[in-house]
Amino acid sequence: MRLLQIDENNDFQCLADKPELMAQLISLTRALYQKVGYIPPWICYFAYDRKQCTGTCGFKYPPRENKVEIAYFTFPGFEGKGYASEMVKELIQLANSSDANITITARTLCEKNASTRILEKSGFQLIGEVNDEEDGIVWEWIF
């Protein structure tokens, strides 16, 4: 798997067959950059397996108090094939190669699901419930 940066200006055609989804993703990513800044490597990425764009992932913000939060999304048709696990692995490697002392977190719905299994399999531990400003009460995980 390789990650391709979603930068401030470039448009990508990895979802040429789903232009509405692509436009929405780029719009949301640009809005995020306006809110938290565009500070590589703490940005968003498209995930590629060979020549297929399988999903998107990234950091929700640059480090705050030596902590970052990761997020990932597998595109329809690619779920259940290990791509989300690979995205998490790549984000962990990217964070650790940028700052070996960084704390990596993730948040999920407060229920067992595919995302919680991915985090557990990747070495994350559930630390409890937190109130997320966007999503309400969620589970927080730490690597």
mmCIF file of C-alpha atoms in Angstrom:
data_model
loop_
_atom_site.group_PDB
_atom_site.id
_atom_site.type_symbol
_atom_site.label_atom_id
_atom_site.label_comp_id
_atom_site.label_asym_id
_atom_site.label_seq_id
_atom_site.Cartn_x
_atom_site.Cartn_y
_atom_site.Cartn_z
ATOM 1 C CA MET A 1 0.000 0.000 0.000
ATOM 2 C CA ARG A 2 1.129 3.518 -0.651
ATOM 3 C CA LEU A 3 -0.317 6.770 0.631
ATOM 4 C CA LEU A 4 -0.704 9.779 -1.648
ATOM 5 C CA GLN A 5 -0.951 13.168 0.056
ATOM 6 C CA ILE A 6 -4.137 15.127 -0.432
ATOM 7 C CA ASP A 7 -2.624 18.570 -0.633
ATOM 8 C CA GLU A 8 -4.252 21.969 -0.486
ATOM 9 C CA ASN A 9 -4.701 22.453 -4.223
ATOM 10 C CA ASN A 10 -4.498 19.211 -6.191
ATOM 11 C CA ASP A 11 -7.534 17.347 -7.415
ATOM 12 C CA PHE A 12 -7.153 13.623 -7.866
ATOM 13 C CA GLN A 13 -9.034 11.256 -10.125
ATOM 14 C CA CYS A 14 -8.760 8.110 -8.031
ATOM 15 C CA LEU A 15 -12.546 7.938 -7.871
ATOM 16 C CA ALA A 16 -13.261 8.918 -11.453
ATOM 17 C CA ASP A 17 -16.213 6.521 -11.451
ATOM 18 C CA LYS A 18 -17.639 8.229 -8.327
ATOM 19 C CA PRO A 19 -17.169 11.961 -8.952
ATOM 20 C CA GLU A 20 -19.651 13.013 -6.241
ATOM 21 C CA LEU A 21 -17.778 11.075 -3.550
ATOM 22 C CA MET A 22 -14.437 12.410 -4.780
ATOM 23 C CA ALA A 23 -15.672 16.008 -4.771
ATOM 24 C CA GLN A 24 -17.083 15.559 -1.267
ATOM 25 C CA LEU A 25 -13.831 14.079 0.058
ATOM 26 C CA ILE A 26 -11.684 16.839 -1.388
ATOM 27 C CA SER A 27 -14.076 19.498 -0.088
ATOM 28 C CA LEU A 28 -14.064 18.007 3.423
ATOM 29 C CA THR A 29 -10.282 17.688 3.378
ATOM 30 C CA ARG A 30 -9.789 21.296 2.315
ATOM 31 C CA ALA A 31 -12.194 22.451 5.042
ATOM 32 C CA LEU A 32 -10.190 20.429 7.575
ATOM 33 C CA TYR A 33 -6.940 22.028 6.389
ATOM 34 C CA GLN A 34 -8.482 25.492 6.756
ATOM 35 C CA LYS A 35 -9.464 24.615 10.319
ATOM 36 C CA VAL A 36 -6.311 22.843 11.575
ATOM 37 C CA GLY A 37 -3.678 23.790 8.994
ATOM 38 C CA TYR A 38 -1.793 21.931 6.295
ATOM 39 C CA ILE A 39 1.279 20.624 8.101
ATOM 40 C CA PRO A 40 2.754 17.473 6.510
ATOM 41 C CA PRO A 41 2.926 14.697 7.493
ATOM 42 C CA TRP A 42 -0.058 15.431 9.763
ATOM 43 C CA ILE A 43 -2.466 15.571 6.826
ATOM 44 C CA CYS A 44 -4.880 13.368 4.847
ATOM 45 C CA TYR A 45 -4.013 10.730 2.253
ATOM 46 C CA PHE A 46 -5.554 8.579 -0.441
ATOM 47 C CA ALA A 47 -4.602 4.916 -0.001
ATOM 48 C CA TYR A 48 -3.561 2.966 -3.084
ATOM 49 C CA ASP A 49 -3.085 -0.752 -3.604
ATOM 50 C CA ARG A 50 -1.308 -1.131 -6.916
ATOM 51 C CA LYS A 51 -3.275 1.297 -9.111
ATOM 52 C CA GLN A 52 -6.554 1.149 -7.198
ATOM 53 C CA CYS A 53 -7.574 3.841 -4.737
ATOM 54 C CA THR A 54 -9.017 1.824 -1.853
ATOM 55 C CA GLY A 55 -9.743 4.506 0.729
ATOM 56 C CA THR A 56 -8.633 7.579 2.567
ATOM 57 C CA CYS A 57 -6.881 8.060 5.884
ATOM 58 C CA GLY A 58 -4.907 10.573 7.832
ATOM 59 C CA PHE A 59 -4.414 12.603 10.949
ATOM 60 C CA LYS A 60 -7.306 14.715 12.219
ATOM 61 C CA TYR A 61 -4.925 17.480 13.325
ATOM 62 C CA PRO A 62 -1.214 18.179 13.836
ATOM 63 C CA PRO A 63 0.243 17.044 17.189
ATOM 64 C CA ARG A 64 -1.393 18.587 20.256
ATOM 65 C CA GLU A 65 0.299 17.942 23.581
ATOM 66 C CA ASN A 66 2.409 15.300 21.787
ATOM 67 C CA LYS A 67 -0.703 13.415 20.627
ATOM 68 C CA VAL A 68 -2.324 12.806 17.226
ATOM 69 C CA GLU A 69 -5.582 11.147 16.256
ATOM 70 C CA ILE A 70 -5.852 8.938 13.184
ATOM 71 C CA ALA A 71 -8.892 8.296 11.011
ATOM 72 C CA TYR A 72 -9.477 5.964 8.072
ATOM 73 C CA PHE A 73 -12.213 5.070 5.598
ATOM 74 C CA THR A 74 -12.362 2.219 3.112
ATOM 75 C CA PHE A 75 -14.282 2.956 -0.090
ATOM 76 C CA PRO A 76 -17.337 0.838 -0.950
ATOM 77 C CA GLY A 77 -16.314 -2.401 -2.609
ATOM 78 C CA PHE A 78 -13.002 -2.575 -0.749
ATOM 79 C CA GLU A 79 -14.299 -3.295 2.776
ATOM 80 C CA GLY A 80 -13.283 -6.497 4.516
ATOM 81 C CA LYS A 81 -10.117 -6.978 2.462
ATOM 82 C CA GLY A 82 -7.536 -5.669 4.936
ATOM 83 C CA TYR A 83 -7.139 -2.199 3.428
ATOM 84 C CA ALA A 84 -8.171 -0.339 6.594
ATOM 85 C CA SER A 85 -5.664 -2.381 8.612
ATOM 86 C CA GLU A 86 -2.961 -1.447 6.108
ATOM 87 C CA MET A 87 -3.922 2.236 6.335
ATOM 88 C CA VAL A 88 -3.647 2.117 10.135
ATOM 89 C CA LYS A 89 -0.252 0.402 9.861
ATOM 90 C CA GLU A 90 1.004 3.060 7.409
ATOM 91 C CA LEU A 91 -0.225 5.919 9.625
ATOM 92 C CA ILE A 92 1.489 4.406 12.678
ATOM 93 C CA GLN A 93 4.765 4.093 10.745
ATOM 94 C CA LEU A 94 4.441 7.640 9.404
ATOM 95 C CA ALA A 95 3.756 9.092 12.855
ATOM 96 C CA ASN A 96 6.570 7.156 14.530
ATOM 97 C CA SER A 97 9.092 8.028 11.812
ATOM 98 C CA SER A 98 8.194 11.711 12.224
ATOM 99 C CA ASP A 99 8.249 11.681 16.031
ATOM 100 C CA ALA A 100 9.191 8.519 17.929
ATOM 101 C CA ASN A 101 7.627 9.907 21.120
ATOM 102 C CA ILE A 102 4.226 10.803 19.667
ATOM 103 C CA THR A 103 1.109 9.237 21.195
ATOM 104 C CA ILE A 104 -1.265 7.887 18.539
ATOM 105 C CA THR A 105 -4.995 7.746 19.279
ATOM 106 C CA ALA A 106 -8.176 6.833 17.443
ATOM 107 C CA ARG A 107 -11.884 7.162 18.206
ATOM 108 C CA THR A 108 -14.780 4.872 17.354
ATOM 109 C CA LEU A 109 -18.453 4.458 18.040
ATOM 110 C CA CYS A 110 -19.136 2.955 21.477
ATOM 111 C CA GLU A 111 -19.743 -0.540 20.126
ATOM 112 C CA LYS A 112 -17.751 -3.479 18.858
ATOM 113 C CA ASN A 113 -17.464 -3.248 15.064
ATOM 114 C CA ALA A 114 -14.999 -3.644 12.200
ATOM 115 C CA SER A 115 -13.126 -0.495 13.193
ATOM 116 C CA THR A 116 -12.622 -1.634 16.789
ATOM 117 C CA ARG A 117 -11.351 -5.013 15.563
ATOM 118 C CA ILE A 118 -8.878 -3.243 13.259
ATOM 119 C CA LEU A 119 -7.579 -1.105 16.123
ATOM 120 C CA GLU A 120 -7.279 -4.077 18.490
ATOM 121 C CA LYS A 121 -5.465 -6.113 15.834
ATOM 122 C CA SER A 122 -3.130 -3.145 15.225
ATOM 123 C CA GLY A 123 -2.116 -2.924 18.882
ATOM 124 C CA PHE A 124 -4.431 -0.169 20.131
ATOM 125 C CA GLN A 125 -6.010 -0.407 23.576
ATOM 126 C CA LEU A 126 -9.386 0.988 24.564
ATOM 127 C CA ILE A 127 -8.922 3.609 27.271
ATOM 128 C CA GLY A 128 -12.565 4.616 27.722
ATOM 129 C CA GLU A 129 -15.317 6.962 26.669
ATOM 130 C CA VAL A 130 -14.700 10.611 25.793
ATOM 131 C CA ASN A 131 -16.931 13.413 24.592
ATOM 132 C CA ASP A 132 -15.883 14.269 21.031
ATOM 133 C CA GLU A 133 -16.857 17.796 19.952
ATOM 134 C CA GLU A 134 -18.098 16.512 16.570
ATOM 135 C CA ASP A 135 -19.349 12.997 17.342
ATOM 136 C CA GLY A 136 -20.507 13.093 20.968
ATOM 137 C CA ILE A 137 -19.634 10.187 23.266
ATOM 138 C CA VAL A 138 -17.117 7.844 21.593
ATOM 139 C CA TRP A 139 -14.523 5.284 22.597
ATOM 140 C CA GLU A 140 -10.927 6.501 22.622
ATOM 141 C CA TRP A 141 -8.088 4.138 21.768
ATOM 142 C CA ILE A 142 -4.347 4.536 22.315
ATOM 143 C CA PHE A 143 -1.424 2.871 20.570
#
